[in-house]
């Protein structure tokens, strides 16, 4: 029988019983009472009794339902206190069993959803390792429990993971991450010898970054041994969908309490050490030390100061003459950036350009150089100097779609013909330039600008691409010629490079030439132009113009 039908039958029986009791009471009163006044009073009492019985008959089932609903409301309000376990109240089970079952099912589903959400919030869905949030929480507890012990943090970053994603797709990339996680688990399990509370904690932080916290180690030498083992494990090829994939890993190592007493400090130290390992070639580990800390702080300070350096007009250009080895004449100059730092004084480009490249500030710095070169060449032209001025172009600048149009407009506004400038691109940037960028460079060259590749010999060059690129000059990196006057092998290499450059119909420029012997050897090898201390060091504008005037007077007196 349905619960609703049973309730109706129960209510009907109760109402009939109430009606029967009222009838009997009224009949008895009428039979035994004879006086009219007493009959009136008896009728009133009987009526009141009937009303009371009917009210009780009507309210009895409603009261039971009301009590059940009240109990259900109290159960639901208990959720605010975190009670998702208690079942539906007995009154609800008795009066409304289906509703009680539905409530119990609802709470069971809510508990399941919360548990799933908790798992998603604490574990990485790809590798099933603890995620950053879980790692930070658990590692904090482990570090506090091991306060009197030496602990260590390993920060593991894959070296060539992006290439796998780009070539094989993100699905294959996720498979690789799972395989890396499994290899790391093997290393961790092999190094686990203590009680459960001392077990190393392995996690995936984000992307291709993993970390391992060891709450109890014997020495720095021990954790370095483990780091080497991790590097070897990741260096072995991975078989991925019939592809043999080599990635490798750069590993940063930090030790507590020497390098920090909190998980945040250890992670920061290990991260800094990891980047040092990556910058030195990858596939190895690096232990954090005081010098890395100082270098990192300098980099952070440089980033902050660079952000305001352009607005504060702290940059200045120095100029180094370029001399022809054939005629001995001045053929141009290179504009070299200097930072007049308010605290450190004059800083050379290698102390801030790499930081500016990474942070993107180089675009603002490059714009400043562009406008400064245009204004200076315009002034020099009006003063009678018509030499060519070269300046470096950052890959970040070229990445901006409007760079070439803006550059042209800057020189048009300054009334400087493109024939008076030379753009220098690094070897790696030139090799990686898109066809659209090469087309823009070719158009500039057709309009009179000269194009040069700087620091040639430090990167990887595609010879066939070099032959087809729109370039006029190639500048040898100083590392190629530093010992050509003392090393036969160095001379052989430089001679081969010069012949290669001549073979693609470009001029050869040698930088950092410091001795007469070096200049004589380069001249004999066919080098066209040199710049370096043997002729002149970089000079600021007034000194450079004075040097140019002096050189002109010397040339005229010789003539």
Coordinates of C-alpha atoms in Angstrom, one line a residue:
X1 CA 0.0 0.0 0.0
X2 CA 1.3 3.5 -0.8
X3 CA 2.3 5.7 2.0
X4 CA -0.1 8.4 0.9
X5 CA -3.1 6.0 0.9
X6 CA -2.2 4.6 4.3
X7 CA -2.1 8.1 5.7
X8 CA -5.6 8.9 4.3
X9 CA -7.1 5.7 5.7
X10 CA -5.6 6.4 9.1
X11 CA -7.0 10.0 9.1
X12 CA -10.5 8.6 8.1
X13 CA -10.6 6.1 10.9
X14 CA -9.5 8.7 13.4
X15 CA -12.3 11.1 12.2
X16 CA -14.9 8.4 12.4
X17 CA -13.9 7.5 15.9
X18 CA -14.1 11.2 16.9
X19 CA -17.6 11.5 15.4
X20 CA -18.8 8.4 17.1
X21 CA -17.4 9.6 20.5
X22 CA -19.2 12.9 20.0
X23 CA -22.5 11.2 19.1
X24 CA -22.4 9.0 22.2
X25 CA -21.6 11.9 24.5
X26 CA -24.5 14.0 23.1
X27 CA -27.0 11.1 23.2
X28 CA -26.2 10.4 26.8
X29 CA -26.6 14.0 27.7
X30 CA -30.0 14.2 26.1
X31 CA -31.4 11.0 27.7
X32 CA -30.3 11.7 31.3
X33 CA -30.9 15.4 31.5
X34 CA -34.5 16.6 31.7
X35 CA -34.4 20.3 32.7
X36 CA -34.4 22.7 29.8
X37 CA -31.6 24.9 31.3
X38 CA -29.5 21.8 31.9
X39 CA -30.2 20.6 28.4
X40 CA -29.0 23.9 27.0
X41 CA -25.9 23.8 29.0
X42 CA -25.3 20.1 28.1
X43 CA -25.8 21.0 24.4
X44 CA -23.1 23.7 24.7
X45 CA -20.7 21.3 26.5
X46 CA -21.4 18.6 23.9
X47 CA -20.8 21.0 21.1
X48 CA -17.5 22.1 22.6
X49 CA -16.5 18.5 23.1
X50 CA -17.4 17.7 19.5
X51 CA -15.3 20.6 18.3
X52 CA -12.4 19.5 20.4
X53 CA -12.5 16.0 19.2
X54 CA -12.8 17.1 15.6
X55 CA -9.8 19.5 16.0
X56 CA -7.7 16.7 17.6
X57 CA -8.7 14.3 14.8
X58 CA -7.7 16.9 12.1
X59 CA -4.5 18.1 13.8
X60 CA -3.1 14.7 14.8
X61 CA -1.7 13.7 11.4
X62 CA -0.7 17.3 10.7
X63 CA 1.2 17.5 13.9
X64 CA 3.2 14.3 13.1
X65 CA 4.1 15.7 9.6
X66 CA 5.0 19.1 11.1
X67 CA 7.3 17.4 13.7
X68 CA 8.9 15.4 10.9
X69 CA 9.5 18.5 8.7
X70 CA 10.9 20.4 11.7
X71 CA 13.3 17.5 12.4
X72 CA 14.3 17.5 8.7
X73 CA 14.9 21.3 8.8
X74 CA 17.1 20.9 11.8
X75 CA 19.0 18.2 10.0
X76 CA 19.5 20.4 6.9
X77 CA 20.7 23.3 9.1
X78 CA 23.3 21.0 10.6
X79 CA 25.1 21.2 7.3
X80 CA 26.3 24.6 8.3
X81 CA 28.3 23.0 11.0
X82 CA 29.8 20.5 8.5
X83 CA 27.5 17.5 9.3
X84 CA 27.2 15.6 6.0
X85 CA 27.2 12.2 7.6
X86 CA 24.1 11.9 9.9
X87 CA 21.1 10.2 8.3
X88 CA 17.6 11.6 8.0
X89 CA 15.8 11.9 11.4
X90 CA 13.6 8.9 12.6
X91 CA 10.4 11.0 12.4
X92 CA 11.0 11.7 8.7
X93 CA 11.8 8.0 8.1
X94 CA 8.5 7.1 9.8
X95 CA 6.2 9.7 8.3
X96 CA 7.9 10.2 4.9
X97 CA 10.2 7.3 4.1
X98 CA 10.8 8.2 0.5
X99 CA 11.8 11.7 1.4
X100 CA 14.2 10.3 4.0
X101 CA 15.8 8.0 1.4
X102 CA 16.1 10.9 -1.0
X103 CA 17.8 13.0 1.7
X104 CA 20.3 10.2 2.5
X105 CA 21.1 9.8 -1.2
X106 CA 21.6 13.5 -1.6
X107 CA 24.1 13.7 1.2
X108 CA 25.9 10.7 -0.1
X109 CA 26.3 12.4 -3.5
X110 CA 27.4 15.6 -1.9
X111 CA 30.1 13.8 0.1
X112 CA 31.3 12.0 -3.0
X113 CA 31.4 15.3 -5.0
X114 CA 33.4 17.0 -2.2
X115 CA 35.8 14.1 -2.0
X116 CA 36.3 14.3 -5.8
X117 CA 36.8 18.1 -5.7
X118 CA 39.3 17.7 -2.8
X119 CA 41.2 15.1 -4.9
X120 CA 41.2 17.4 -7.9
X121 CA 42.3 20.3 -5.7
X122 CA 45.2 18.4 -4.1
X123 CA 46.4 16.1 -6.9
X124 CA 47.6 16.7 -10.4
X125 CA 45.1 15.1 -12.8
X126 CA 47.8 14.0 -15.3
X127 CA 50.4 12.3 -13.1
X128 CA 48.3 11.8 -10.0
X129 CA 51.1 13.4 -8.0
X130 CA 50.4 16.0 -5.3
X131 CA 50.0 19.4 -6.8
X132 CA 51.6 22.7 -5.7
X133 CA 48.9 23.3 -3.0
X134 CA 49.2 19.9 -1.6
X135 CA 53.0 19.9 -1.7
X136 CA 53.3 23.2 0.1
X137 CA 50.9 22.0 2.8
X138 CA 52.5 18.6 3.4
X139 CA 56.1 19.9 3.0
X140 CA 55.5 22.6 5.6
X141 CA 54.3 19.9 8.1
X142 CA 57.3 17.7 7.3
X143 CA 59.8 20.5 7.7
X144 CA 58.4 21.6 11.0
X145 CA 58.6 18.0 12.3
X146 CA 62.2 17.7 11.2
X147 CA 63.3 21.0 12.7
X148 CA 66.4 19.5 14.2
X149 CA 67.4 17.6 11.1
X150 CA 68.9 18.5 7.7
X151 CA 66.3 18.6 4.9
X152 CA 66.6 19.1 1.2
X153 CA 64.6 20.3 -1.8
X154 CA 65.1 19.2 -5.4
X155 CA 63.5 21.4 -8.2
X156 CA 63.4 19.4 -11.5
X157 CA 62.7 21.2 -14.8
X158 CA 62.6 19.3 -18.1
X159 CA 65.0 20.7 -20.7
X160 CA 63.3 20.2 -24.0
X161 CA 59.7 19.5 -23.1
X162 CA 58.3 22.4 -25.3
X163 CA 59.8 20.8 -28.4
X164 CA 57.9 17.6 -27.6
X165 CA 54.6 19.5 -27.2
X166 CA 55.2 21.4 -30.4
X167 CA 56.2 18.4 -32.5
X168 CA 54.1 15.6 -31.1
X169 CA 51.2 17.5 -29.5
X170 CA 50.0 18.0 -26.0
X171 CA 48.5 14.6 -25.6
X172 CA 51.9 13.0 -26.2
X173 CA 53.3 15.6 -23.9
X174 CA 51.0 14.5 -21.1
X175 CA 52.1 10.9 -21.7
X176 CA 55.7 12.0 -21.4
X177 CA 54.9 13.7 -18.1
X178 CA 53.4 10.5 -16.8
X179 CA 56.5 8.6 -17.7
X180 CA 58.8 11.2 -16.1
X181 CA 56.7 11.0 -12.9
X182 CA 57.0 7.2 -12.9
X183 CA 60.8 7.4 -13.2
X184 CA 60.9 10.0 -10.4
X185 CA 58.8 7.6 -8.2
X186 CA 61.4 4.9 -8.8
X187 CA 64.2 7.1 -7.6
X188 CA 62.2 8.3 -4.6
X189 CA 61.3 4.7 -3.6
X190 CA 64.8 3.6 -4.0
X191 CA 66.1 6.3 -1.7
X192 CA 63.4 5.8 1.0
X193 CA 64.8 3.9 3.9
X194 CA 63.2 5.4 7.0
X195 CA 59.8 5.5 8.7
X196 CA 56.7 6.7 6.9
X197 CA 57.0 10.2 8.3
X198 CA 60.5 10.6 6.7
X199 CA 59.3 9.5 3.2
X200 CA 60.3 11.9 0.5
X201 CA 57.5 14.0 -1.0
X202 CA 57.3 14.1 -4.8
X203 CA 55.0 16.5 -6.6
X204 CA 54.3 18.1 -9.9
X205 CA 54.1 21.9 -9.5
X206 CA 53.1 23.0 -13.0
X207 CA 53.9 22.4 -16.7
X208 CA 57.2 20.4 -16.8
X209 CA 58.2 21.3 -13.3
X210 CA 58.6 18.7 -10.5
X211 CA 59.8 18.9 -7.0
X212 CA 61.0 16.5 -4.3
X213 CA 61.3 17.3 -0.6
X214 CA 63.6 15.1 1.5
X215 CA 62.8 15.7 5.2
X216 CA 65.8 13.9 6.5
X217 CA 69.2 13.7 4.8
X218 CA 72.7 13.0 6.1
X219 CA 74.7 15.6 4.2
X220 CA 74.8 17.9 1.1
X221 CA 76.9 15.2 -0.6
X222 CA 74.0 12.7 -0.2
X223 CA 71.4 15.0 -1.8
X224 CA 73.8 15.8 -4.7
X225 CA 74.2 12.1 -5.3
X226 CA 70.4 11.8 -5.5
X227 CA 70.2 14.8 -7.8
X228 CA 72.7 13.1 -10.1
X229 CA 70.7 10.0 -10.1
X230 CA 67.6 11.9 -11.0
X231 CA 69.4 13.6 -13.9
X232 CA 70.6 10.2 -15.2
X233 CA 67.1 8.7 -14.9
X234 CA 65.5 11.5 -16.9
X235 CA 68.4 11.5 -19.5
X236 CA 67.5 8.0 -20.7
X237 CA 65.4 8.1 -23.9
X238 CA 61.6 7.8 -23.6
X239 CA 59.7 5.6 -26.0
X240 CA 56.7 7.6 -27.0
X241 CA 54.4 6.4 -29.8
X242 CA 57.2 4.9 -31.8
X243 CA 59.4 8.0 -31.2
X244 CA 62.5 7.9 -29.1
X245 CA 62.4 11.2 -27.1
X246 CA 65.4 12.7 -25.3
X247 CA 64.5 15.5 -22.9
X248 CA 66.9 15.6 -19.9
X249 CA 66.4 17.7 -16.8
X250 CA 68.0 20.7 -15.0
X251 CA 67.9 20.2 -11.3
X252 CA 68.3 22.8 -8.5
X253 CA 69.2 21.7 -5.0
X254 CA 68.6 23.6 -1.8
X255 CA 69.4 22.4 1.8
X256 CA 67.8 23.4 5.0
X257 CA 68.6 25.2 7.3
X258 CA 71.6 26.4 5.3
X259 CA 69.6 27.8 2.4
X260 CA 66.4 28.6 4.2
X261 CA 64.2 27.5 7.1
X262 CA 60.8 27.6 5.3
X263 CA 59.4 25.7 2.3
X264 CA 59.0 29.0 0.4
X265 CA 62.7 29.9 1.0
X266 CA 63.9 26.4 0.0
X267 CA 61.7 26.5 -3.2
X268 CA 63.0 29.9 -4.2
X269 CA 66.7 28.8 -3.6
X270 CA 66.2 25.5 -5.5
X271 CA 64.5 27.4 -8.4
X272 CA 67.4 29.8 -8.7
X273 CA 69.9 26.9 -8.7
X274 CA 67.8 25.1 -11.3
X275 CA 68.0 28.1 -13.7
X276 CA 71.8 28.2 -13.2
X277 CA 71.9 24.5 -14.2
X278 CA 69.8 25.2 -17.3
X279 CA 71.9 28.2 -18.3
X280 CA 75.1 26.1 -18.2
X281 CA 73.7 23.6 -20.6
X282 CA 71.1 21.6 -18.8
X283 CA 71.1 17.9 -18.0
X284 CA 72.8 18.5 -14.7
X285 CA 72.2 19.6 -11.1
X286 CA 73.4 22.8 -9.3
X287 CA 73.6 23.3 -5.6
X288 CA 72.5 26.7 -4.3
X289 CA 75.2 28.9 -2.9
X290 CA 75.9 32.5 -1.7
X291 CA 77.1 33.6 -5.1
X292 CA 73.9 32.5 -6.8
X293 CA 71.9 34.3 -4.2
X294 CA 73.9 37.5 -4.8
X295 CA 73.6 37.2 -8.6
X296 CA 69.9 36.6 -8.3
X297 CA 69.4 39.6 -6.1
X298 CA 71.4 41.7 -8.6
X299 CA 69.1 40.5 -11.3
X300 CA 66.0 41.4 -9.3
X301 CA 67.4 44.8 -8.5
X302 CA 68.3 45.3 -12.2
X303 CA 64.8 44.4 -13.3
X304 CA 63.3 46.9 -10.9
X305 CA 65.7 49.7 -11.9
X306 CA 65.3 49.0 -15.6
X307 CA 61.6 49.6 -15.5
X308 CA 62.2 53.3 -14.7
X309 CA 65.6 53.8 -16.4
X310 CA 64.1 55.0 -19.7
X311 CA 61.8 57.5 -18.1
X312 CA 64.6 58.8 -16.0
X313 CA 66.8 59.2 -19.1
X314 CA 69.6 57.1 -17.6
X315 CA 70.8 55.6 -20.8
X316 CA 73.6 57.0 -23.0
X317 CA 75.3 56.0 -26.2
X318 CA 79.0 55.5 -26.8
X319 CA 80.5 55.3 -30.2
X320 CA 83.4 53.1 -31.5
X321 CA 85.0 53.9 -34.9
X322 CA 85.2 51.2 -37.5
X323 CA 88.3 51.4 -39.7
X324 CA 89.0 50.0 -43.1
X325 CA 92.0 47.6 -43.2
X326 CA 92.3 48.3 -46.9
X327 CA 92.4 52.1 -46.9
X328 CA 92.9 52.9 -43.3
X329 CA 90.0 55.3 -43.4
X330 CA 87.0 55.7 -41.0
X331 CA 84.1 53.9 -42.6
X332 CA 81.5 54.3 -39.8
X333 CA 80.9 53.7 -36.1
X334 CA 78.9 51.5 -33.9
X335 CA 76.5 52.9 -31.3
X336 CA 77.0 51.1 -28.0
X337 CA 74.5 51.3 -25.1
X338 CA 75.6 52.3 -21.6
X339 CA 73.5 52.6 -18.5
X340 CA 74.3 55.5 -16.2
X341 CA 73.0 53.8 -13.1
X342 CA 72.2 56.2 -10.2
X343 CA 74.0 54.0 -7.7
X344 CA 76.4 51.7 -9.6
X345 CA 77.7 54.3 -12.1
X346 CA 78.3 53.4 -15.7
X347 CA 77.2 49.8 -16.5
X348 CA 78.1 47.8 -19.6
X349 CA 75.4 46.1 -21.7
X350 CA 76.3 42.6 -20.6
X351 CA 75.2 43.5 -17.1
X352 CA 71.7 44.5 -18.0
X353 CA 70.8 43.6 -21.6
X354 CA 70.1 39.9 -20.9
X355 CA 67.8 40.9 -18.0
X356 CA 66.1 43.4 -20.3
X357 CA 65.6 40.7 -22.9
X358 CA 63.9 38.4 -20.5
X359 CA 61.6 41.0 -18.9
X360 CA 60.6 42.6 -22.2
X361 CA 62.0 46.0 -21.1
X362 CA 64.3 45.7 -24.1
X363 CA 61.5 46.9 -26.3
X364 CA 61.4 50.3 -24.5
X365 CA 65.2 50.4 -24.4
X366 CA 65.3 49.7 -28.1
X367 CA 62.9 52.4 -28.9
X368 CA 65.0 54.9 -27.0
X369 CA 68.1 53.8 -28.9
X370 CA 66.2 54.2 -32.2
X371 CA 65.1 57.7 -31.5
X372 CA 68.5 58.7 -30.1
X373 CA 70.4 57.4 -33.1
X374 CA 68.0 59.2 -35.5
X375 CA 68.4 62.5 -33.6
X376 CA 72.2 62.2 -33.4
X377 CA 72.7 61.3 -37.0
X378 CA 70.4 64.2 -38.0
X379 CA 72.6 66.6 -35.9
X380 CA 75.8 65.2 -37.2
X381 CA 74.6 65.4 -40.8
X382 CA 73.8 69.1 -40.4
X383 CA 77.3 69.5 -38.9
X384 CA 79.0 67.9 -41.9
X385 CA 79.6 64.3 -40.8
X386 CA 78.2 61.8 -43.2
X387 CA 79.5 58.5 -41.8
X388 CA 77.3 55.5 -41.3
X389 CA 76.2 54.6 -37.7
X390 CA 75.3 51.1 -36.8
X391 CA 73.1 49.9 -33.9
X392 CA 71.8 46.6 -32.5
X393 CA 68.2 45.5 -33.0
X394 CA 66.8 43.1 -30.4
X395 CA 64.7 40.0 -31.4
X396 CA 62.0 41.3 -29.1
X397 CA 61.7 44.5 -31.2
X398 CA 61.5 42.5 -34.5
X399 CA 58.7 40.4 -33.0
X400 CA 56.5 43.5 -32.9
X401 CA 54.5 43.7 -36.1
X402 CA 54.8 47.5 -36.4
X403 CA 58.6 47.7 -35.7
X404 CA 59.8 48.3 -39.3
X405 CA 57.1 50.8 -40.1
X406 CA 57.8 52.7 -36.9
X407 CA 61.5 52.7 -37.5
X408 CA 61.1 54.1 -41.0
X409 CA 58.9 56.8 -39.6
X410 CA 61.4 57.8 -37.0
X411 CA 64.2 58.3 -39.5
X412 CA 61.8 60.1 -41.9
X413 CA 60.8 62.5 -39.1
X414 CA 64.5 63.2 -38.3
X415 CA 65.3 63.6 -42.0
X416 CA 67.9 60.9 -42.0
X417 CA 68.4 58.8 -45.1
X418 CA 68.5 55.1 -44.5
X419 CA 71.9 55.0 -46.3
X420 CA 73.4 56.5 -43.1
X421 CA 72.4 53.6 -40.8
X422 CA 73.3 50.0 -40.4
X423 CA 71.1 47.5 -38.5
X424 CA 72.9 44.7 -36.6
X425 CA 71.1 41.4 -35.8
X426 CA 72.5 38.6 -33.7
X427 CA 73.4 35.4 -35.5
X428 CA 70.7 33.4 -33.8
X429 CA 68.0 36.0 -34.4
X430 CA 69.0 36.2 -38.1
X431 CA 68.8 32.4 -38.5
X432 CA 65.4 32.2 -36.8
X433 CA 63.8 35.2 -38.6
X434 CA 60.6 34.5 -40.4
X435 CA 60.1 35.0 -44.1
X436 CA 58.0 38.1 -43.4
X437 CA 60.8 39.7 -41.3
X438 CA 63.4 38.8 -44.0
X439 CA 61.2 40.5 -46.6
X440 CA 61.1 43.7 -44.4
X441 CA 64.8 43.6 -44.0
X442 CA 65.3 43.1 -47.7
X443 CA 63.1 46.2 -48.4
X444 CA 65.2 48.3 -46.0
X445 CA 68.3 47.1 -47.7
X446 CA 66.9 48.0 -51.1
X447 CA 66.2 51.5 -49.7
X448 CA 69.8 52.1 -48.7
X449 CA 70.1 50.7 -45.2
X450 CA 73.0 48.3 -44.5
X451 CA 72.4 45.0 -42.7
X452 CA 74.9 43.2 -40.6
X453 CA 75.0 40.0 -38.6
X454 CA 76.6 40.5 -35.2
X455 CA 78.6 38.0 -33.0
X456 CA 79.0 35.5 -35.8
X457 CA 80.5 32.3 -34.6
X458 CA 78.6 32.0 -31.3
X459 CA 75.4 30.4 -32.6
X460 CA 74.3 27.9 -35.2
X461 CA 74.2 29.0 -38.8
X462 CA 72.5 27.4 -41.7
X463 CA 75.0 28.0 -44.5
X464 CA 72.3 27.8 -47.3
X465 CA 70.1 30.3 -45.4
X466 CA 73.1 32.6 -44.9
X467 CA 73.7 32.7 -48.6
X468 CA 70.1 33.7 -49.3
X469 CA 69.7 36.3 -46.6
X470 CA 69.7 40.1 -47.3
X471 CA 72.9 41.0 -45.5
X472 CA 76.0 43.2 -46.3
X473 CA 78.4 42.6 -43.5
X474 CA 79.2 39.9 -41.0
X475 CA 80.9 40.7 -37.7
X476 CA 83.2 38.1 -36.2
X477 CA 82.6 37.4 -32.5
X478 CA 85.6 38.6 -30.3
X479 CA 86.0 35.0 -29.0
X480 CA 87.2 33.9 -32.5
X481 CA 90.0 36.4 -32.8
X482 CA 91.2 36.8 -29.2
X483 CA 94.2 34.5 -29.7
X484 CA 94.8 34.5 -33.4
X485 CA 98.3 36.0 -32.9
X486 CA 99.3 33.1 -30.6
X487 CA 97.3 30.0 -31.8
X488 CA 97.7 28.3 -35.1
X489 CA 94.3 26.6 -34.7
X490 CA 92.6 29.9 -34.0
X491 CA 94.1 31.3 -37.2
X492 CA 92.9 28.3 -39.2
X493 CA 89.4 28.7 -37.9
X494 CA 89.2 32.5 -38.5
X495 CA 90.6 32.0 -42.0
X496 CA 87.9 29.4 -42.8
X497 CA 85.2 31.7 -41.5
X498 CA 86.4 34.7 -43.4
X499 CA 86.5 32.6 -46.6
X500 CA 83.0 31.4 -45.9
X501 CA 81.7 35.0 -45.4
X502 CA 83.5 36.1 -48.6
X503 CA 81.9 33.2 -50.4
X504 CA 78.4 34.6 -49.7
X505 CA 79.6 38.0 -51.0
X506 CA 79.6 39.9 -47.6
X507 CA 82.2 42.1 -46.0
X508 CA 84.0 40.9 -42.9
X509 CA 84.2 43.0 -39.7
X510 CA 86.4 42.0 -36.8
X511 CA 85.5 43.3 -33.3
X512 CA 87.7 43.8 -30.2
X513 CA 91.0 44.0 -32.1
X514 CA 93.6 45.1 -29.5
X515 CA 97.0 44.5 -31.0
X516 CA 98.9 45.4 -34.2
X517 CA 99.7 41.7 -34.7
X518 CA 96.0 40.8 -34.7
X519 CA 95.3 43.6 -37.2
X520 CA 98.1 42.5 -39.5
X521 CA 96.9 38.9 -39.5
X522 CA 93.3 39.9 -40.2
X523 CA 94.5 42.1 -43.0
X524 CA 96.4 39.2 -44.5
X525 CA 93.4 37.0 -44.2
X526 CA 91.2 39.4 -46.2
X527 CA 89.2 41.0 -43.3
X528 CA 87.7 44.3 -44.6
X529 CA 87.0 46.3 -41.4
X530 CA 88.1 46.3 -37.8
X531 CA 87.0 48.0 -34.6
X532 CA 88.8 47.8 -31.3
X533 CA 91.2 49.5 -28.8
X534 CA 94.0 49.4 -31.3
X535 CA 92.4 52.3 -33.1
X536 CA 90.0 53.8 -30.6
X537 CA 87.9 52.8 -27.6
X538 CA 84.2 53.6 -27.3
X539 CA 83.7 57.4 -26.8
X540 CA 80.8 59.6 -25.9
X541 CA 79.5 62.1 -28.4
X542 CA 81.7 65.1 -27.9
X543 CA 84.9 63.0 -27.7
X544 CA 83.8 60.9 -30.8
X545 CA 83.2 64.0 -32.9
X546 CA 86.5 65.5 -31.8
X547 CA 88.3 62.2 -32.7
X548 CA 86.6 62.3 -36.1
X549 CA 87.7 65.8 -36.8
X550 CA 91.3 64.9 -35.7
X551 CA 91.2 61.9 -38.0
X552 CA 90.1 64.0 -40.9
X553 CA 92.8 66.5 -40.3
X554 CA 95.4 63.7 -40.1
X555 CA 94.2 62.2 -43.3
X556 CA 94.4 65.6 -45.1
X557 CA 97.9 66.3 -43.8
X558 CA 99.1 62.9 -45.1
X559 CA 97.5 63.6 -48.5

